[in-house]
Each structure stands twice: as structure tokens, then as C-alpha cells.
Coordinates of C-alpha atoms in Angstrom, one line a residue:
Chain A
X1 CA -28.5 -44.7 -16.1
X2 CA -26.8 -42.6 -18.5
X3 CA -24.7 -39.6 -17.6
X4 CA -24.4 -36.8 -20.4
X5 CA -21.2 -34.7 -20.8
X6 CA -21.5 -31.8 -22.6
X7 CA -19.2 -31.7 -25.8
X8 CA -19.2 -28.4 -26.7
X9 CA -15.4 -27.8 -28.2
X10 CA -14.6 -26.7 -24.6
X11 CA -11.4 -28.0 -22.4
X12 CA -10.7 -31.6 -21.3
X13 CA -12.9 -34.0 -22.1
X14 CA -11.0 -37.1 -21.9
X15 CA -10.0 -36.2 -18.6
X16 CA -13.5 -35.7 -17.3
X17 CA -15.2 -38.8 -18.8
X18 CA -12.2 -41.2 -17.6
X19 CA -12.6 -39.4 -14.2
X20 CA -16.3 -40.3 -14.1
X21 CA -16.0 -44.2 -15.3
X22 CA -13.8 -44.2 -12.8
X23 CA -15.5 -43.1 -10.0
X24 CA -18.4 -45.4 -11.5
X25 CA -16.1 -48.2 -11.1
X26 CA -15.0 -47.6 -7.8
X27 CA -18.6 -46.8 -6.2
X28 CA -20.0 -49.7 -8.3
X29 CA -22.3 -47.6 -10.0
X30 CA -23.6 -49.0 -13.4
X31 CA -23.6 -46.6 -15.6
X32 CA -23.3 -45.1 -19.2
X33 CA -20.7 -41.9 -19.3
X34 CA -22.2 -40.1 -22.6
X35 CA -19.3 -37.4 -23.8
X36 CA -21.8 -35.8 -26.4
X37 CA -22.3 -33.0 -28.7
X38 CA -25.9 -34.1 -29.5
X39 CA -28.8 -31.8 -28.2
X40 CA -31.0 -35.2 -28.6
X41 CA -28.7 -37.3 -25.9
X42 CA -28.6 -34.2 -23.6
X43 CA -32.5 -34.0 -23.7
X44 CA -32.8 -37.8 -22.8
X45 CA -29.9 -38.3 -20.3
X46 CA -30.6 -38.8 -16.2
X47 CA -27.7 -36.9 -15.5
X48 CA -26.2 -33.5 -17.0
X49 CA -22.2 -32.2 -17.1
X50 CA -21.2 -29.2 -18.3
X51 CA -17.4 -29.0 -18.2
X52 CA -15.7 -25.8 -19.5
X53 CA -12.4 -24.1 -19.6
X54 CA -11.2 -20.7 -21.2
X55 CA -13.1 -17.0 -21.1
X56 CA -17.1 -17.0 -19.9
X57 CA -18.0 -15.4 -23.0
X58 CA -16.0 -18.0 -26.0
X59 CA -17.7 -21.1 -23.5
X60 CA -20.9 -19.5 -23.8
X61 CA -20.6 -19.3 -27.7
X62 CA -19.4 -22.5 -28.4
X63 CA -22.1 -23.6 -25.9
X64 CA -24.9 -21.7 -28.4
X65 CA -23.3 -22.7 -31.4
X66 CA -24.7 -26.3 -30.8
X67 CA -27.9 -26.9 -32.6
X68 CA -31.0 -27.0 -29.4
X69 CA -28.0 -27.8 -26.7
X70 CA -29.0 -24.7 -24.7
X71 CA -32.9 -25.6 -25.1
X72 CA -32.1 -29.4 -24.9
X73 CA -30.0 -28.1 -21.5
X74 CA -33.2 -26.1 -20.2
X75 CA -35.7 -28.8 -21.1
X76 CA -33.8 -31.5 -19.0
X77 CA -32.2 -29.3 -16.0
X78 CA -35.2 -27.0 -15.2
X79 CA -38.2 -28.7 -16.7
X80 CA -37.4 -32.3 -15.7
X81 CA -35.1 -31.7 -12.5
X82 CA -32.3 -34.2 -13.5
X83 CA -29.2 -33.5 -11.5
X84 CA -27.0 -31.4 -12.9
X85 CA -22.8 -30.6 -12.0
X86 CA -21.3 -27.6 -13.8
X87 CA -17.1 -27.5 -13.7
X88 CA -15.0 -24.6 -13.8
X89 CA -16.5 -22.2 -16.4
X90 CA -19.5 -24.6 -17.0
X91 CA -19.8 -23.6 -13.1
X92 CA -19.6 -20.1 -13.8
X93 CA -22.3 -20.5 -16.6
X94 CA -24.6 -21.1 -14.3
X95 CA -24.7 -17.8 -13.3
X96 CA -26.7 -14.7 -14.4
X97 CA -23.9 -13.2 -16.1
X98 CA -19.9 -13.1 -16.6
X99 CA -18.0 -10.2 -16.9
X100 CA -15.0 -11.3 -18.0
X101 CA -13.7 -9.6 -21.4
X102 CA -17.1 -8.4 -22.4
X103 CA -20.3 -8.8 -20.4
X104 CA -21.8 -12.0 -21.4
X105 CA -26.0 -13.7 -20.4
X106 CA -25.5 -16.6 -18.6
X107 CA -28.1 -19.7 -17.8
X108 CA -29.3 -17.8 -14.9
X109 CA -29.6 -20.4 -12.2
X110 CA -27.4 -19.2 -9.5
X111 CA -28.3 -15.5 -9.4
X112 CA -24.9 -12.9 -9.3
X113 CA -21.9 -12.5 -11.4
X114 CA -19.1 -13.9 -12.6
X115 CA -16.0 -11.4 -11.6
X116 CA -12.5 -11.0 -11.5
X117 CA -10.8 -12.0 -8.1
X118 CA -9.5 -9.5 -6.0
X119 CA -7.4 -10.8 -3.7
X120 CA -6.8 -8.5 -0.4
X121 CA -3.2 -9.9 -0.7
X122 CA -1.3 -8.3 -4.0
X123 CA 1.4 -11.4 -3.6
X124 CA -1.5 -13.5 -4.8
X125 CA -0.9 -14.0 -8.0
X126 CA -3.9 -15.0 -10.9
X127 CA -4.9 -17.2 -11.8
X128 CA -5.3 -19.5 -8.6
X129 CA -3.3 -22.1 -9.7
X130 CA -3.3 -25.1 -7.7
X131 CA -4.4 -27.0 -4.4
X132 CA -6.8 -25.6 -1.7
X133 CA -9.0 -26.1 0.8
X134 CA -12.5 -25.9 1.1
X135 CA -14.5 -24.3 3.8
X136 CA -18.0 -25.3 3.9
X137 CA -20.7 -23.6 4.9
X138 CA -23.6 -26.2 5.1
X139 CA -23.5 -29.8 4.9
X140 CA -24.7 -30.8 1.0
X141 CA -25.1 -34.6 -0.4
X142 CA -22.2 -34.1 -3.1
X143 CA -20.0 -33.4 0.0
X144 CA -21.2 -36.4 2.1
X145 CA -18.1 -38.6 3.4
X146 CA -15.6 -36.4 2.1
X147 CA -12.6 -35.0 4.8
X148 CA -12.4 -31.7 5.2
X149 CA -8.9 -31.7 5.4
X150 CA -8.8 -32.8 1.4
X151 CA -7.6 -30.3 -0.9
X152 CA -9.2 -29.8 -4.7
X153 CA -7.6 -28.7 -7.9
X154 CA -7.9 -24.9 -9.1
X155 CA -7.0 -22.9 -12.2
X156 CA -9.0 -19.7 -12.5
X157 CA -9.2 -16.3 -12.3
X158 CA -12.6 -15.1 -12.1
X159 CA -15.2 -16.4 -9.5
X160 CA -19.3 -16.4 -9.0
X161 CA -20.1 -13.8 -6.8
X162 CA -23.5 -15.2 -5.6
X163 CA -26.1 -12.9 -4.5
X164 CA -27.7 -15.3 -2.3
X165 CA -25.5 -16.4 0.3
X166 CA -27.7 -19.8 0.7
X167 CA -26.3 -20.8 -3.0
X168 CA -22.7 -21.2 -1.6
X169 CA -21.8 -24.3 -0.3
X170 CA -18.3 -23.7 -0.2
X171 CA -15.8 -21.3 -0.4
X172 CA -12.0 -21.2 -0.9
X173 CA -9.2 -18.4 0.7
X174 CA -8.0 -16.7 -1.9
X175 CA -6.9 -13.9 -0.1
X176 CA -10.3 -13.7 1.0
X177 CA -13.2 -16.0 0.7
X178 CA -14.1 -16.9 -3.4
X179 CA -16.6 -19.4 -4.0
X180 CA -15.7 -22.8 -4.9
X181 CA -19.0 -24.2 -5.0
X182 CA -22.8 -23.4 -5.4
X183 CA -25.9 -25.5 -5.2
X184 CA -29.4 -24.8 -6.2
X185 CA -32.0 -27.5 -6.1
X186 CA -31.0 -29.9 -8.6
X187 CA -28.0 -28.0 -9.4
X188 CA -24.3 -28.1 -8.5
X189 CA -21.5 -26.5 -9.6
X190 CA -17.8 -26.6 -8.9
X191 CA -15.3 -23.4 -9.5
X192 CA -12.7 -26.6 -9.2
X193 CA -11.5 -29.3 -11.0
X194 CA -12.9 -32.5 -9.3
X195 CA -11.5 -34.6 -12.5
X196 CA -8.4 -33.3 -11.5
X197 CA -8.8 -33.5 -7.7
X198 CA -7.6 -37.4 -7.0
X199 CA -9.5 -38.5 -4.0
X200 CA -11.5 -35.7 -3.0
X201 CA -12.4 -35.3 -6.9
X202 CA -13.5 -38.9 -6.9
X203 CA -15.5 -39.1 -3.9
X204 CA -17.2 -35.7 -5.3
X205 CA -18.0 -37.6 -8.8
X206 CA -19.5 -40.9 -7.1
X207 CA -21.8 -38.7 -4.9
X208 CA -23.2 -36.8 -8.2
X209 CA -23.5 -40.3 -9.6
X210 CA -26.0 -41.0 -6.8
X211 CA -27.4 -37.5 -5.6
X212 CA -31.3 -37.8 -5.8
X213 CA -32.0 -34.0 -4.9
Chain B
X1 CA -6.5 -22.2 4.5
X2 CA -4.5 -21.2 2.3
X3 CA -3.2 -22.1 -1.8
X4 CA 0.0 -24.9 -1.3
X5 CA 3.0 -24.6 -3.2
X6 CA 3.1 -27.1 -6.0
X7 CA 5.8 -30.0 -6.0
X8 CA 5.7 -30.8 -10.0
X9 CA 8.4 -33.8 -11.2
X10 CA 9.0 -33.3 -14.8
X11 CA 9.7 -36.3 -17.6
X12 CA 11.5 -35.6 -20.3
X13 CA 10.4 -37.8 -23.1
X14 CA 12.0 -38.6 -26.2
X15 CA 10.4 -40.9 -28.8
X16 CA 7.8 -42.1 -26.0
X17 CA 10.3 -42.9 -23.6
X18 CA 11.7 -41.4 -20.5
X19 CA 15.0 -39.4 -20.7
X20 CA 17.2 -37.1 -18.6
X21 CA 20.3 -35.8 -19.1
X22 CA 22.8 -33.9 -17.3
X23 CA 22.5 -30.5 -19.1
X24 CA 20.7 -31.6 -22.1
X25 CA 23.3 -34.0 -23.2
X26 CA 24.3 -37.6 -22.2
X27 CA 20.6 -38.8 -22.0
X28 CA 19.6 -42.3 -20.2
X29 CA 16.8 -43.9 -21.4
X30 CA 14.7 -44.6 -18.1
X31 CA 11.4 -46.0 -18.4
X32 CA 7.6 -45.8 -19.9
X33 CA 6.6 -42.5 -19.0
X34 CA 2.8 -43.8 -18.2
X35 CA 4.0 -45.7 -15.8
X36 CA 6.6 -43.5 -14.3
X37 CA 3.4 -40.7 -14.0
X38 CA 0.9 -43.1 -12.4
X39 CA 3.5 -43.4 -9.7
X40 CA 4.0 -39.9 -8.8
X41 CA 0.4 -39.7 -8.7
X42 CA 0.5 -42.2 -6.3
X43 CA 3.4 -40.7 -4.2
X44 CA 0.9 -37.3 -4.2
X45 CA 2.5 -35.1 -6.8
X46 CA 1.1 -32.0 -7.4
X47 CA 1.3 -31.8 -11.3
X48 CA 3.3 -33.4 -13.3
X49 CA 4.8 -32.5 -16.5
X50 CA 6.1 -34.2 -19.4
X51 CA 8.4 -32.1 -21.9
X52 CA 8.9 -33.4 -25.4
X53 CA 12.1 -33.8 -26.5
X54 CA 11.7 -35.7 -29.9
X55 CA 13.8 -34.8 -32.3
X56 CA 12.4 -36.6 -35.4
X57 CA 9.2 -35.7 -37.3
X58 CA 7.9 -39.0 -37.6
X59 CA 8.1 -40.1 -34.1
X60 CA 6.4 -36.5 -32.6
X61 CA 3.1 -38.1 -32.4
X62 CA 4.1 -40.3 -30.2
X63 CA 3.4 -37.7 -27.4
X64 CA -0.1 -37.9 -27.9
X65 CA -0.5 -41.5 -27.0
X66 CA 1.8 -40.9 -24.2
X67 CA -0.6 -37.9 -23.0
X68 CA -3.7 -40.0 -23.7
X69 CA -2.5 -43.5 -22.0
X70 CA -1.9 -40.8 -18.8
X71 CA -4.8 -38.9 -19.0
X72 CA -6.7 -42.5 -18.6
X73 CA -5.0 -43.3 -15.4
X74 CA -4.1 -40.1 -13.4
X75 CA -6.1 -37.7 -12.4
X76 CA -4.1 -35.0 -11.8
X77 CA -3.2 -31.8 -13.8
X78 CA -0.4 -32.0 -16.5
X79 CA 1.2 -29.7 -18.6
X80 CA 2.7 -30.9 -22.0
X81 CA 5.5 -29.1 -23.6
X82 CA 7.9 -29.3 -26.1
X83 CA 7.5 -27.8 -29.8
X84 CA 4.3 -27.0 -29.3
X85 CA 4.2 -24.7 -32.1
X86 CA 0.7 -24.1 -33.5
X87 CA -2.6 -23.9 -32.5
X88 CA -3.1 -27.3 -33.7
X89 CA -0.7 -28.4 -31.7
X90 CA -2.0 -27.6 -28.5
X91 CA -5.1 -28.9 -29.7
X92 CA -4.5 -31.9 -30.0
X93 CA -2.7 -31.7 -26.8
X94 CA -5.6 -30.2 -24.8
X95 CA -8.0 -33.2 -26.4
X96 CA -5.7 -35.9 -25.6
X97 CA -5.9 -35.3 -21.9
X98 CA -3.4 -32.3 -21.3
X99 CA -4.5 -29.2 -18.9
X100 CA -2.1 -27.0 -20.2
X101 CA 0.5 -27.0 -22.8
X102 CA 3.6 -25.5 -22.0
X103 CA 5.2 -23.0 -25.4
X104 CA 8.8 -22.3 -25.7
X105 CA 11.2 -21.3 -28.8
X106 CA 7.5 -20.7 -30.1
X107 CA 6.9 -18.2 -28.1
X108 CA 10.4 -16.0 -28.2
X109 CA 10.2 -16.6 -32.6
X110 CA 6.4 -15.4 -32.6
X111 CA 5.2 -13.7 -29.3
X112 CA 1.6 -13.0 -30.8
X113 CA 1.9 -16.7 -31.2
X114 CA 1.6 -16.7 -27.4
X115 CA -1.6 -14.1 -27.3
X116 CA -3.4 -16.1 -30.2
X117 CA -3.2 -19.8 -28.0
X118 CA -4.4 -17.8 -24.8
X119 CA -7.5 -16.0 -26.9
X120 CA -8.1 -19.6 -28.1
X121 CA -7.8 -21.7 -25.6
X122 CA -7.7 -19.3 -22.0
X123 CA -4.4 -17.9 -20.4
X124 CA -5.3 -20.8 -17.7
X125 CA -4.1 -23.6 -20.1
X126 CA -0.8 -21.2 -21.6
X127 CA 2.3 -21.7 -19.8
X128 CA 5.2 -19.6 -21.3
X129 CA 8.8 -21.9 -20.6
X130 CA 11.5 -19.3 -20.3
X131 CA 14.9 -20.8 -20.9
X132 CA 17.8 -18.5 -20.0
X133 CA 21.7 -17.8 -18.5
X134 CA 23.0 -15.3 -16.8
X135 CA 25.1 -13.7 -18.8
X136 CA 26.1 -10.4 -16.5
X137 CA 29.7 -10.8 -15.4
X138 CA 30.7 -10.6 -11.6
X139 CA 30.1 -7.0 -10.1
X140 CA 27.8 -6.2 -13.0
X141 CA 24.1 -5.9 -11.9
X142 CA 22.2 -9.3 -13.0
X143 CA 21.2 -10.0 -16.6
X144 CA 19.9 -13.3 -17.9
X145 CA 19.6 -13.8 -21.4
X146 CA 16.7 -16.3 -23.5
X147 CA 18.6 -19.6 -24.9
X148 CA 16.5 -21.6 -27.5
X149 CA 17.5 -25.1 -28.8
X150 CA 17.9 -26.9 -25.8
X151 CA 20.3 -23.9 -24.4
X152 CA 22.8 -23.5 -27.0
X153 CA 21.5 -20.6 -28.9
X154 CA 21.5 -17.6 -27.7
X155 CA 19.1 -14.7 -29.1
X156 CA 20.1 -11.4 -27.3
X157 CA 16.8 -11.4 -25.9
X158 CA 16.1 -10.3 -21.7
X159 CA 15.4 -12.7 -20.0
X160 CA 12.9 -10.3 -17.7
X161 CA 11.5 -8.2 -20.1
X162 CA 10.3 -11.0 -22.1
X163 CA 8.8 -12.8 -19.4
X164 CA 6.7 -9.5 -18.5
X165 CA 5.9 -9.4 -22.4
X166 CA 4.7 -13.2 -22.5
X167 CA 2.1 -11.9 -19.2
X168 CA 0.8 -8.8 -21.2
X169 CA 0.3 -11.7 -24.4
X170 CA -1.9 -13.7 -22.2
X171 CA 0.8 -16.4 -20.1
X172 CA -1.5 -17.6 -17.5
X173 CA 1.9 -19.3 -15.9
X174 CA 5.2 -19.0 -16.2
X175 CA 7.8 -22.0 -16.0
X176 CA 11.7 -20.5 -15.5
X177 CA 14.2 -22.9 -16.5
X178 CA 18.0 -21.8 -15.6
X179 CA 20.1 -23.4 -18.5
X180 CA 23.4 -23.2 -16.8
X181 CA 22.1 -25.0 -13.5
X182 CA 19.9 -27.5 -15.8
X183 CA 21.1 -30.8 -14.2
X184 CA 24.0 -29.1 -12.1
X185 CA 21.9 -30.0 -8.7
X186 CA 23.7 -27.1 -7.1
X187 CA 20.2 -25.3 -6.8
X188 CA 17.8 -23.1 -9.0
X189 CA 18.8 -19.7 -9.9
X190 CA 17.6 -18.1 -7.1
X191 CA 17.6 -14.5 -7.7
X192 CA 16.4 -15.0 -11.6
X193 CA 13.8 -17.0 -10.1
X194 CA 12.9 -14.0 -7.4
X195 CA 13.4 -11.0 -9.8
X196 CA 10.7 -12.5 -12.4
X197 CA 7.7 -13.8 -9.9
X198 CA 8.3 -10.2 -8.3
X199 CA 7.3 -8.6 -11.6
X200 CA 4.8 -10.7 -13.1
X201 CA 1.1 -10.9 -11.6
X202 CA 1.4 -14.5 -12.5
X203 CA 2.1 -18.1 -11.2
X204 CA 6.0 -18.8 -11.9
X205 CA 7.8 -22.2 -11.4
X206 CA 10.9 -22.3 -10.8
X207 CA 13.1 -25.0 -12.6
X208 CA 16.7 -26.7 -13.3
X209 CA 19.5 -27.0 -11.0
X210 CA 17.7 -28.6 -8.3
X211 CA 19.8 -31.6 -6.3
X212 CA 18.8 -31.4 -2.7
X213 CA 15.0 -30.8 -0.9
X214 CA 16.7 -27.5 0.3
X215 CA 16.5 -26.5 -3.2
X216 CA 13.2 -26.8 -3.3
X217 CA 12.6 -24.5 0.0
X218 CA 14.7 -21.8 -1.7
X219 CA 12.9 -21.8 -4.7
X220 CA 9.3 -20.8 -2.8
X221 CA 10.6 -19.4 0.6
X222 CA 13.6 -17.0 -1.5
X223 CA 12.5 -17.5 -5.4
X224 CA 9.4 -16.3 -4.4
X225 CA 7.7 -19.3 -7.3
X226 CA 4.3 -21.0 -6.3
X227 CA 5.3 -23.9 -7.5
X228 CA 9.1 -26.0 -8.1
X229 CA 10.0 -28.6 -11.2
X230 CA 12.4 -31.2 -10.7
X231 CA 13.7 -33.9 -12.8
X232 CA 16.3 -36.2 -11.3
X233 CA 16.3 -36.0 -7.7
X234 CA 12.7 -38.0 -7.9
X235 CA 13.1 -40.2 -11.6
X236 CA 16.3 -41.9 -9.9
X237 CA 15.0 -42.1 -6.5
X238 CA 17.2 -39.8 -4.5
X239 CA 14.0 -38.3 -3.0
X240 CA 10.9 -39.3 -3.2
X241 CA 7.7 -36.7 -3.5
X242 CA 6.4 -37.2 -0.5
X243 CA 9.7 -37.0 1.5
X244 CA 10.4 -33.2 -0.4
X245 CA 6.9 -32.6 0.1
X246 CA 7.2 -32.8 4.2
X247 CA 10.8 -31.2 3.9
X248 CA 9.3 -28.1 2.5
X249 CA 6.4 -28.4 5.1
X250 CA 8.7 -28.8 8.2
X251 CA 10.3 -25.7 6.9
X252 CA 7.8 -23.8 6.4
X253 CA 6.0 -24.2 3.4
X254 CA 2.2 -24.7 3.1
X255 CA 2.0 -27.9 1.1
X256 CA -0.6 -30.3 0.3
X257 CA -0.3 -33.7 2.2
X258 CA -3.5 -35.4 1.7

């Protein structure tokens, strides 16, 4: 198995990939992590990562600037089904757009928009910075064996506002519920960092590393 | 639930070893900070940050290897700083393994310096480290002023009103460093700490003068900061994270104990 993560001039790389041979490691899972900014090795990879930090609109550029990345990412997530895990803004991406700065396409497969948090509570400060809880609202394989009790890793200010309530599989209390993770056939995203997360991050890495949706 | 306020222990590191000093002087080398940050990951620290104090040219890459040989082990967030001065800078920072990069006498010689790293890189991954004194005299209404070099230059600068203009530059966080309780341990400067996260729509930590877990309480319960830095009471085992972690719980405190 080979497990593709997208290299697109975006946010922490190093941290992500040694995160994920990690969690290889750990679930004994042989496999090849691919930290890539070839269109080619996206195309052919079993698995698909799109990590991304920074404003909707610069990911999404640096995303396009890639020669056939957002084809290669099209061919291989909608056309062959091959699980996919979006982080952060690579997360967000997934939606239909992001209206952060400048209103900005996105790849369309979670339907609603990326938007600024509001939080009912004007001591909140923004970004979310920091540990919270999740609440789940179904039970979903990337979640499977994982405490509720855990906390995960946040740093944002905007969130996906999902039109369809079923795409959610978690949200987080931000002074109000913001989503913290949507799911979508063959596709996952997390608003948090799971390579940043210690054990629930982990655990939420090996389960992608097995996930047959 | 709810977001927990953030224990952080900060390393200073000089030359790719672990320092701390007492005010900025008189530092003890301590230990290899890779191995001093996969322990508090173990002991359940919420960030950790290293601060570069390398005074030398030639040795100021040695951060990098530092931040890399961490980034491989711990996964948890970190924030790098210390003269972090270009774009390049952070950079390489951000590709060695660093969340965010913390930007200091940078930021009070060049404050567009500030808006050009968060444009680049996000105002998520900017943290704006405010160094400052009080400097009002008693029965004068509070005024803390910025102190670059390590605290012993002043610049005539307010301390407030430049942390307000580091937010409008794009400072996704804000760590507060009070120069004259750096290493005092007689507690942070509570009503500097208070008077700034009240202003600022922002995350602020609060930092220096921290020598007792009740320090840490004040800082979130009366500084009103999201998250509190300290340096000594955990790198020479006074307390360990865990034990200020359940203090601030048992007081109070939403805190992460997973």
C-alpha cells in the first residue's frame, strides 16, 4: 500500500508524514507514506492526504498551481473511490466554497461553506487554539475504538458549515457547535490536527490506514 | 465541552542545548532539548515551545535540527521563536516540523514584517512575543513599556497599544512575557496579562515570573490568558506537568487530562 500526501507548499509536512509512519508502526500496517508533489504518484496511490494550513483561497492556489494535481486528485478520489482524509484547510477544501478573504471554488464534495466562526460567547477568542472535545453524532470507522473522553488539537478560525447534516460526524463547542469532522463516502475530513493530536490523533491515523469504505 | 487552557513549558536553547537563566543572565546548561521535549510530551503538555537564544551566526542553524529531531518524535504542537526575522526564516522553521513560529524584536523594528508572515503563511502559525516592564510609578495608572535584547533595551514603545497593532497586522496569538518577573517566580504580571487578553480578539499566553502552580491559576482564572508558559518550575523538576495540570483543574480550570 502506498499512502500519498499531498505536497503542495502548504503547512507541516514533516509533521504529518512522521505522524503517519508512526501510526503504521504502531498498528503494524505495512505501508509506504508518499509526501509528494507529483500529480503522477497521486493518480496511482491507494490512499489520498491533503494536509493544509493558512487562508482557503492561498491553499487552493498553491493546490492548482501543481501541474494535473487537482485532475490527478479528481481521477483517484471520485473516479476510483480510494479513501481520502483532508486536515485542517485541506478539510475545508473539500467543501463547495470558502469565504475567507475573497470567495474562493472549492472541490465540492461536502456541499456548504467555509465561514468565519461566530462564537455566541464574545470571550472566545479566534482562532480556536488548542484542545477540545468531540461530540459525535454517528458512529464512523475512522472513529472506531477511540474514547470519547480524548481531546484533539485545533488552530482555526473559519469552519465548514455543511448543508447536509448527515456529512458531520462530529462537532466541537466553540461557543456553539462548529464542525470538526465530515465524512462522505470515501471521504473524510478533519477541521483538527490529528498529527498533532497524540493518542487520539494516532488512533484516528491507523483507522484511515485501514478504512475500506 | 469546552476549549482547555493550555499548560506550554518553554526551552530556551542556546547553540542546541537547553538553557535557563534567572532573568536572562547566569544561564545553566541543562540538557538535549529533544529529549527534554519528548518527555513533556509524555507527561501530557499541551504545547511546547522552544525559544532560540543563540547568539552566534554560525551556530543559528542549529535550531533547525533541533526542531526537526522533535518534530520526528512528538506529536504535539510547537512554536519556535527567537530571531526569527525573515520570511525565510520561518520557512524553514514551518518545514522542519514547527506549527508556529513565534516573532519578537522583528516585529516591534518592522510591524508590516508581522502582516507579511501572516499573509504568507496564515495568522494561525504567527505568534507576536511581547516583551515588556512596567514602567508606571506607584499611584500612576499602569503602563508597560516594549524591551528588546533580551530586556535591556528599552524602545518607548506601549506595551498595549502595540499588542492591539500586532492583532490588526495579522498575530493569530499573542505570547506576553513580563521582563521584570522573568525568572523572579513571584508570579506573572497579572494585570498586564489581564489588560491585553481583554483588548485583543486573540489567544494570549501569559509568561515569566511563574514559581508556584498558583501562578499558573492566576494567569487564566485573573490574567484572563488561554494558555500559561513556564520555564523552570518543570525543566528542574519542582513541578511536574501533570501535577500543575490537576492543580489548575481542582481549582477550577478546564484542562486537558487525557
Amino acid at each position: 500500500m502506498r499512502v500519498a500526501i499531498i505536497d503542495y507548499g502548504s503547512g507541516n509536512l514533516r509533521s504529518a508524514t512522521k505522524a503517519f509512519e508512526r501510526a503504521a508502526r504502531e498498528a503494524g500496517i505495512t505501508t509506504e507514506i508518499d509526501l509528494t508533489d507529483k500529480a503522477e504518484r497521486v493518480a496511482t496511490a491507494d490512499r489520498i492526504v491533503l494536509p493544509g494550513v493558512g487562508a482557503y483561497a492561498d491553499c487552493r492556489r498553491g493546490l492548482d498551481a501543481v501541474p494535473g494535481m487537482v485532475e490527478a486528485l479528481r481521477d483517484t478520489v471520485e473516479a476510483k473511490a480510494r479513501p481520502f482524509l483532508g486536515i485542517c484547510v485541506g478539510m475545508q477544501l473539500m467543501s463547495s466554497r470558502g469565504l475567507e478573504k475573497t470567495t474562493t471554488e472549492g472541490l465540492g464534495w461536502i456541499r456548504g461553506d467555509v465561514v468565519r466562526m461566530t462564537p455566541d460567547d464574545p470571550a472566545l477568542k479566534i482562532p480556536q487554539i488548542g484542545w477540545n472535545t468531540l461530540t459525535r453524532r454517528y458512529a464512523h470507522p475512522l472513529f472506531e475504538g477511540i474514547p470519547e473522553t480524548l481531546h484533539a488539537y485545533f488552530v482555526h478560525s473559519y469552519h465548514l458549515a455543511a448543508e447536509n447534516p448527515d456529512d458531520v460526524v462530529a462537532t466541537v463547542d466553540y461557543g456553539g457547535p462548529v464542525t470538526a469532522f465530515v465524512a462522505s463516502g470515501n471521504k473524510a475530513g478533519a477541521q483538527f490536527h490529528p498529527e498533532k493530536s497524540q493518542a487520539l490523533g494516532l488512533s484516528l491515523i491507523s483507522n484511515f490506514l485501514r478504512w475500506k469504505p | 465541552m469546552t476549549l482547555k487552557a493550555r499548560v506550554i513549558p518553554c526551552l530556551d536553547v542556546k547553540d542546541g542545548r537547553v538553557v535557563k537563566g534567572v532573568s536572562f543572565v547566569n544561564l545553566v546548561d541543562a540538557g538535549d532539548p529533544v529529549e527534554s521535549a519528548k518527555a513533556y510530551d509524555a507527561a501530557g503538555a499541551d504545547e511546547l515551545c522552544f525559544l532560540d537564544i543563540t547568539a552566534s551566526s554560525d551556530n543559528r542553524d542549529t535550531i533547525f535540527d533541533v526542531v526537526a529531531r522533535t518534530a520526528d518524535h512528538c506529536f504535539m504542537p510547537l512554536t519556535v521563536g527567537g530571531g526569527v526575522r525573515t520570511v525565510a526564516d520561518i520557512r524553514k522553521l514551518l518545514l522542519a516540523g514547527a506549527d508556529k513560529v513565534s516573532i519578537n524584536s522583528a516585529a516591534v523594528a518592522n510591524p508590516d514584517f508581522v502582516a507579511e508572515a501572516a499573509d504568507k503563511f496564515g495568522n494561525q502559525c504567527i505568534v507576536v512575543s511581547i516583551d515588556s516592564k512596567k514602567v508606571s510609578g506607584e499611584g500612576e495608572e499602569d503602563r508597560w513599556e516594549i524591551f528588546t535584547h533580551g530586556g535591556r533595551k528599552p524602545t518607548g514603545i506601549d506595551a498595549v497599544a502595540f499588542a492591539e497593532k500586532m492583532v490588526e497586522r495579522g498575530a493569530g496569538e499573542l505570547l506576553l512575557t513580563s521582563m521584570d518577573r522573568d525568572g523572579q517566580k513571584v508570579g506573572y504580571d497579572i494585570a498586564l496579562t489581564r489588560t491585553i487578553a481583554d483588548r485583543v480578539c486573540v489567544p494570549v499566553i501569559a509568561s515569566g515570573g511563574v514559581g508556584t502552580l498558583d501562578h499558573l491559576v492566576e494567569g487564566v482564572r485573573d490574567g484572563h490568558a488561554t494558555a500559561v508558559l513556564a520555564a523552570s518550575i518543570f525543566h528542574f523538576g519542582t513541578y511536574t506537568v501533570g501535577e500543575a495540570k490537576r492543580y489548575m483543574a481542582k481549582h477550577g480550570i478546564a484542562m486537558r487530562l487525557d
